[in-house]
Tab-separated table of C-alpha atoms in Angstrom:
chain	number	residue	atom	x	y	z
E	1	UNK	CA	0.000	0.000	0.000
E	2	UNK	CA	3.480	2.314	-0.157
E	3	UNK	CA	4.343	4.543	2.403
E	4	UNK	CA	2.503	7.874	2.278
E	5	UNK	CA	1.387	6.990	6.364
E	6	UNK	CA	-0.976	10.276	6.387
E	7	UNK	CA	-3.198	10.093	3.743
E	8	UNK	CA	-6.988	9.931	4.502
E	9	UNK	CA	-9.675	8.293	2.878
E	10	UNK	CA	-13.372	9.929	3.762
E	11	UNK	CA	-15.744	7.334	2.278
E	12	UNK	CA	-19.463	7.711	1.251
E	13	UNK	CA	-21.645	4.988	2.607
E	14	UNK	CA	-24.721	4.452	0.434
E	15	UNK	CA	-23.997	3.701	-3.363
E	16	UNK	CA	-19.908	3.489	-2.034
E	17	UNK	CA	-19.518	1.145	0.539
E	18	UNK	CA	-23.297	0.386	0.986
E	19	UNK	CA	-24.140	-1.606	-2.350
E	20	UNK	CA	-27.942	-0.416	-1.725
E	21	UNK	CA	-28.817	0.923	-5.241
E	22	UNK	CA	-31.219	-1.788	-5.850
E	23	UNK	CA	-32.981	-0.705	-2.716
E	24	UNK	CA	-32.527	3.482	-3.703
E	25	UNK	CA	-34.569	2.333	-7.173
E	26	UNK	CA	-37.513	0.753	-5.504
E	27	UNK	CA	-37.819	3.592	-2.854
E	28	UNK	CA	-37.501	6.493	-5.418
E	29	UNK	CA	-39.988	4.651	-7.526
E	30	UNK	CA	-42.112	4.124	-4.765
E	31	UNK	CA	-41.945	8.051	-4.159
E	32	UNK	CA	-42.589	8.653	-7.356
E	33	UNK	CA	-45.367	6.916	-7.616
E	34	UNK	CA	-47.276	8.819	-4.865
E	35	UNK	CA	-47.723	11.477	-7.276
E	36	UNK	CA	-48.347	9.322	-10.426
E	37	UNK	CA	-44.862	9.617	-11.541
E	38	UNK	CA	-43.739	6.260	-13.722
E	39	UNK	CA	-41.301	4.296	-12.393
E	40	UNK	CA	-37.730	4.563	-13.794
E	41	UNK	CA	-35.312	1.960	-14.810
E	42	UNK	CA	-31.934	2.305	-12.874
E	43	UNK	CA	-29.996	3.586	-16.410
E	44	UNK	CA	-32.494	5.981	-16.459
E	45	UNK	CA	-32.068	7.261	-12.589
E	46	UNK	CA	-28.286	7.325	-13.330
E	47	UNK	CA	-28.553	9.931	-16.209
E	48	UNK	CA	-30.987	12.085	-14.288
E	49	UNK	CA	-29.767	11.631	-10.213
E	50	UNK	CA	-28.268	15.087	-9.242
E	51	UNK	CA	-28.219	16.565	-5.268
E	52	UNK	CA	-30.326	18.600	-3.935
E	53	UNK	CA	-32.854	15.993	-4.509
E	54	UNK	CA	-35.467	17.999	-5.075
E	55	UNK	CA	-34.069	19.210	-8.181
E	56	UNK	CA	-33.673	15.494	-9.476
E	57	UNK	CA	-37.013	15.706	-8.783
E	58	UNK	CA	-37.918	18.529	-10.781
E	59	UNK	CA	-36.336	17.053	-14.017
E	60	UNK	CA	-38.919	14.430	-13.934
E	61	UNK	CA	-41.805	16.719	-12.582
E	62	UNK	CA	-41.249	19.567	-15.054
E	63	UNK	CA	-41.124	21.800	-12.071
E	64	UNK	CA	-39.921	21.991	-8.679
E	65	UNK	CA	-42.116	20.126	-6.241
E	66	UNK	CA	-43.988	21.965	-3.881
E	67	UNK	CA	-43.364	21.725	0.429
E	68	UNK	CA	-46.040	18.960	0.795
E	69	UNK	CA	-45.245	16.702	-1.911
E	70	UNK	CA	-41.907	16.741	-1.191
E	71	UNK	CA	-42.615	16.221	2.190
E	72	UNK	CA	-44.971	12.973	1.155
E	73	UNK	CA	-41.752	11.722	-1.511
E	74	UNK	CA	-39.209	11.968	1.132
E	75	UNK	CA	-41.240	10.176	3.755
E	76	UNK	CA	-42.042	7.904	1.060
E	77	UNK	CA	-38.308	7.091	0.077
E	78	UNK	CA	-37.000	6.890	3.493
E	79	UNK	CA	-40.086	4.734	4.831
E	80	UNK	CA	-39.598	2.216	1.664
E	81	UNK	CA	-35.719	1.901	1.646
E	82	UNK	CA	-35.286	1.096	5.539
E	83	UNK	CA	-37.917	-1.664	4.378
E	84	UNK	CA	-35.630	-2.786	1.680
E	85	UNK	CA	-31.956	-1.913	2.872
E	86	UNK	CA	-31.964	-5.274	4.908
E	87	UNK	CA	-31.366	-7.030	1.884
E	88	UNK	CA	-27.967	-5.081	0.897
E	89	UNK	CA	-24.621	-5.331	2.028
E	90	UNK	CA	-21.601	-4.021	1.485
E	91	UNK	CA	-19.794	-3.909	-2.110
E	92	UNK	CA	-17.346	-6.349	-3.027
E	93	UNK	CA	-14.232	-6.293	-1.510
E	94	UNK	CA	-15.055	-3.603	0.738
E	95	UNK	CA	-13.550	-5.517	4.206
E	96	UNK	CA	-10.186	-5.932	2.727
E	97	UNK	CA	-9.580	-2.552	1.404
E	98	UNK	CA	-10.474	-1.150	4.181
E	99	UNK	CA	-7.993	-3.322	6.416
E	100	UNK	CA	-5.263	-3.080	4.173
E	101	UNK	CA	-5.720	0.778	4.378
E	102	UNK	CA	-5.365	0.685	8.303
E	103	UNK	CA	-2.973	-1.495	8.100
E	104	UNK	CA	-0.787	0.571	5.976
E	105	UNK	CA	-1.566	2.737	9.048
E	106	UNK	CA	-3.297	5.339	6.998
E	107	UNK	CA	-6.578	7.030	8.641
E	108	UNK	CA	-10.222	6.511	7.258
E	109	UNK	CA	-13.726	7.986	7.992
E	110	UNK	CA	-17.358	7.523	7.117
E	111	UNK	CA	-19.279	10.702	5.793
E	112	UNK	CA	-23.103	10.218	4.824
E	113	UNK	CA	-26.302	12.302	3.909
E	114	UNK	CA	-27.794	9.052	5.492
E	115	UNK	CA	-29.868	9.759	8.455
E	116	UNK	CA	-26.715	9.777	11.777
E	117	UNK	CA	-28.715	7.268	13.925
E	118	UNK	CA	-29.723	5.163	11.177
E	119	UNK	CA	-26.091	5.023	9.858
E	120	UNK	CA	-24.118	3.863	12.868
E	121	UNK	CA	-25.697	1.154	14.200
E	122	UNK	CA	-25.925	-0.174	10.518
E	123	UNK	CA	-21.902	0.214	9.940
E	124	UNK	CA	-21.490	-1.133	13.192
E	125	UNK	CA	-23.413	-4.215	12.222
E	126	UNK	CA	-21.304	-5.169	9.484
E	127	UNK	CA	-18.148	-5.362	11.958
E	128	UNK	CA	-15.806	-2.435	10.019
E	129	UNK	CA	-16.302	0.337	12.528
E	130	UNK	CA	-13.448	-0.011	14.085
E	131	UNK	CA	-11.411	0.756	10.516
E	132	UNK	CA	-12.639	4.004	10.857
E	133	UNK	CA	-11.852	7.314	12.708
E	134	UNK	CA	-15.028	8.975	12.919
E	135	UNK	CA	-18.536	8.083	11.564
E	136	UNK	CA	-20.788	10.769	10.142
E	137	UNK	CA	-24.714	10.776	8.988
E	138	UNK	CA	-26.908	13.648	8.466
E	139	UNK	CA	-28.062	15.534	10.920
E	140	UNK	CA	-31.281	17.790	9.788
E	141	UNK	CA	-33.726	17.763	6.911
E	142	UNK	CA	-32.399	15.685	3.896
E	143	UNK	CA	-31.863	16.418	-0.016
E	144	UNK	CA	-29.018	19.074	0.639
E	145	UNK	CA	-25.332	19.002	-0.250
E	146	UNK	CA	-23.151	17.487	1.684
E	147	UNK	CA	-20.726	20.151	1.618
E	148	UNK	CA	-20.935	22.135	4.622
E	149	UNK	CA	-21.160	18.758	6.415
E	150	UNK	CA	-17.903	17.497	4.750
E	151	UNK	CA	-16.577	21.140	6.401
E	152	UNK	CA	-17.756	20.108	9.989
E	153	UNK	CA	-16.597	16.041	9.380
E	154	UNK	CA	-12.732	17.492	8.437
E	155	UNK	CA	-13.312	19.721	11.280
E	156	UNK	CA	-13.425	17.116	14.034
E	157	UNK	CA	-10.729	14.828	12.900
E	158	UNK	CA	-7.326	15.691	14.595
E	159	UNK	CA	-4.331	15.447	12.438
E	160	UNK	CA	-5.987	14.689	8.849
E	161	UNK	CA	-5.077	17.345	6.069
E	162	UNK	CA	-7.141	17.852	3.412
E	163	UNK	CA	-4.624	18.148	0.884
E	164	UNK	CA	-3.712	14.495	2.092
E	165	UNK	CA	-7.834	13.358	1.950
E	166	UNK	CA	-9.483	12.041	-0.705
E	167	UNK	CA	-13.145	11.740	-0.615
E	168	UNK	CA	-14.021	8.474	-2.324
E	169	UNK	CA	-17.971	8.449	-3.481
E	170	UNK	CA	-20.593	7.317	-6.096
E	171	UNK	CA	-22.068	10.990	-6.942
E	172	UNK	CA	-21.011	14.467	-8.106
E	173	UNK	CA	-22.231	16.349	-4.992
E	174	UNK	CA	-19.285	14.016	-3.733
E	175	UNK	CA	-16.873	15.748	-5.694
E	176	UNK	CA	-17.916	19.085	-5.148
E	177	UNK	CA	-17.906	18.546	-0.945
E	178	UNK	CA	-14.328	17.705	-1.563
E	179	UNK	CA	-13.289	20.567	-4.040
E	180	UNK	CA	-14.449	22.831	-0.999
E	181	UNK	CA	-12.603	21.610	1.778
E	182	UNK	CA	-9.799	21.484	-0.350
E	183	UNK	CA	-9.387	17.787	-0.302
E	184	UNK	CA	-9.298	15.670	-4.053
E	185	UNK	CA	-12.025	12.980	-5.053
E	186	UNK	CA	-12.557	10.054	-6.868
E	187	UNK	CA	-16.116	9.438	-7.920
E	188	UNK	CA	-16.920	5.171	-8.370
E	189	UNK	CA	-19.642	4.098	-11.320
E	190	UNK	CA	-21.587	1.695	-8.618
E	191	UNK	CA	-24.047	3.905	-6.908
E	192	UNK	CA	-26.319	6.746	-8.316
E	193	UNK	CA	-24.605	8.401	-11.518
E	194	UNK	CA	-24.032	7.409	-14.533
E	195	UNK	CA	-20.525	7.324	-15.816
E	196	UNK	CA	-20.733	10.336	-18.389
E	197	UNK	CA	-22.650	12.242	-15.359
E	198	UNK	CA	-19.401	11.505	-13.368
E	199	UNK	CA	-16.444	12.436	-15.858
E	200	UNK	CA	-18.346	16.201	-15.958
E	201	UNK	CA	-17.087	16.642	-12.840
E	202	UNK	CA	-13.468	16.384	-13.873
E	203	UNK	CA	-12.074	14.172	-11.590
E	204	UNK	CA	-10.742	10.276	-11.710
E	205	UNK	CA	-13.977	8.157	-12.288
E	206	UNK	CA	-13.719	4.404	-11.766
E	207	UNK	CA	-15.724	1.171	-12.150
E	208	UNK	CA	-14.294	-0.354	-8.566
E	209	UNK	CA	-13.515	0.480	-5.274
E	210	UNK	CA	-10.475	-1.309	-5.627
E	211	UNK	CA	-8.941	1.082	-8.394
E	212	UNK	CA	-10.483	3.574	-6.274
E	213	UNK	CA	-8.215	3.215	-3.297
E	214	UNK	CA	-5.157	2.666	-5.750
E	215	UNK	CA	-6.327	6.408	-7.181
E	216	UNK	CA	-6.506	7.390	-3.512
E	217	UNK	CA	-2.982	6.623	-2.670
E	218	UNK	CA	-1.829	8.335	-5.624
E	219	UNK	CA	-3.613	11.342	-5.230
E	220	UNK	CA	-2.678	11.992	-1.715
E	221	UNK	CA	0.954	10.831	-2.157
């Protein structure tokens, strides 16, 4: 894993390390449909997926949607995908890249716009907390960016750089957290954007998390 001891990975949980897309299409669907929306296929979410959510939802709407259906959507989604996440686990590989990263005795963290209490008892579940120096959900209403969050996450970790962090995630808004904390990204084809959607960003795009962490440790070297 070389040398470069101080590097720092912040990871995205759902659509990164989470492999829950399958679960993400049902609920959004299931959202959707709540206001006669059809359902879309998962190519389809890909090319049109952007964050703040209600904006994704306003490409399919025509318009933006107004405080009480986005209100019954998001209460939709959420209710729906905790349903549905039990069937998920984590994407391939994901145990040993994240031990050989500690053990290289480089740092690691968690940053999600999944719901705080929701997230760490489910990352705790799957035996990897432990890898990680701090674990972050959201905390207040959801569909924002995850930017000013990223801000607060760098914030409370003691000794981690950001131009030594990359930010390793499945969506653009990913990318853009990380451009302003200063830290680099690599975005990963897996989750919720297509790949075209990702190379617009102008950062390394690739189709594992494995050649993810190898971008990673050159990026921060």
């Amino acid at each position: 894993m070389g040398t470069h001891r101080d590097a720092h990975i912040v990871w995205d949980w759902n659509g990164t390390l989470f492999h829950d897309v399958d679960a993400v299409i049902g609920a959004t669907n299931a959202a959707f449909a709540e206001l006669g929306l059809e359902p879309l296929t998962l190519e389809r979410y890909r090319e049109l997926y952007c964050v703040p959510v209600p904006k994704f939802y306003e490409r399919l709407l025509g318009r933006l949607p107004s405080e009480a259906e986005w209100e019954l959507m998001d209460a939709t989604f959420h209710r729906y995908y905790t349903e549905h996440r039990v069937r998920c686990g984590l994407a391939e590989g994901v145990a040993e890249l994240l031990a050989g990263w500690s053990s290289a005795g480089r740092s690691q963290s968690i940053l999600s716009m999944y719901g705080h209490e929701e997230l760490v008892p489910l990352v705790r579940g799957f035996g990897i907390e432990p890898h990680f120096l701090r674990v972050d959900g959201r905390t207040g209403p959801s569909g924002g960016s995850k930017a000013e969050h990223m801000v607060r996450h760098l914030g409370a970790l003691t000794g981690v750089a950001p131009e030594r962090t990359v930010v390793i995630g499945d969506a653009a808004d990913d990318a853009l957290a990380a451009r302003h904390v200063g830290a680099r990204a690599v975005l990963y084809t897996g989750g919720s954007h297509s790949r075209a959607s990702l190379e617009a960003v102008g950062v390394p795009v690739v189709d594992t998390l494995t050649e993810a962490v190898a971008e990673a440790e050159r990026l921060a070297s």
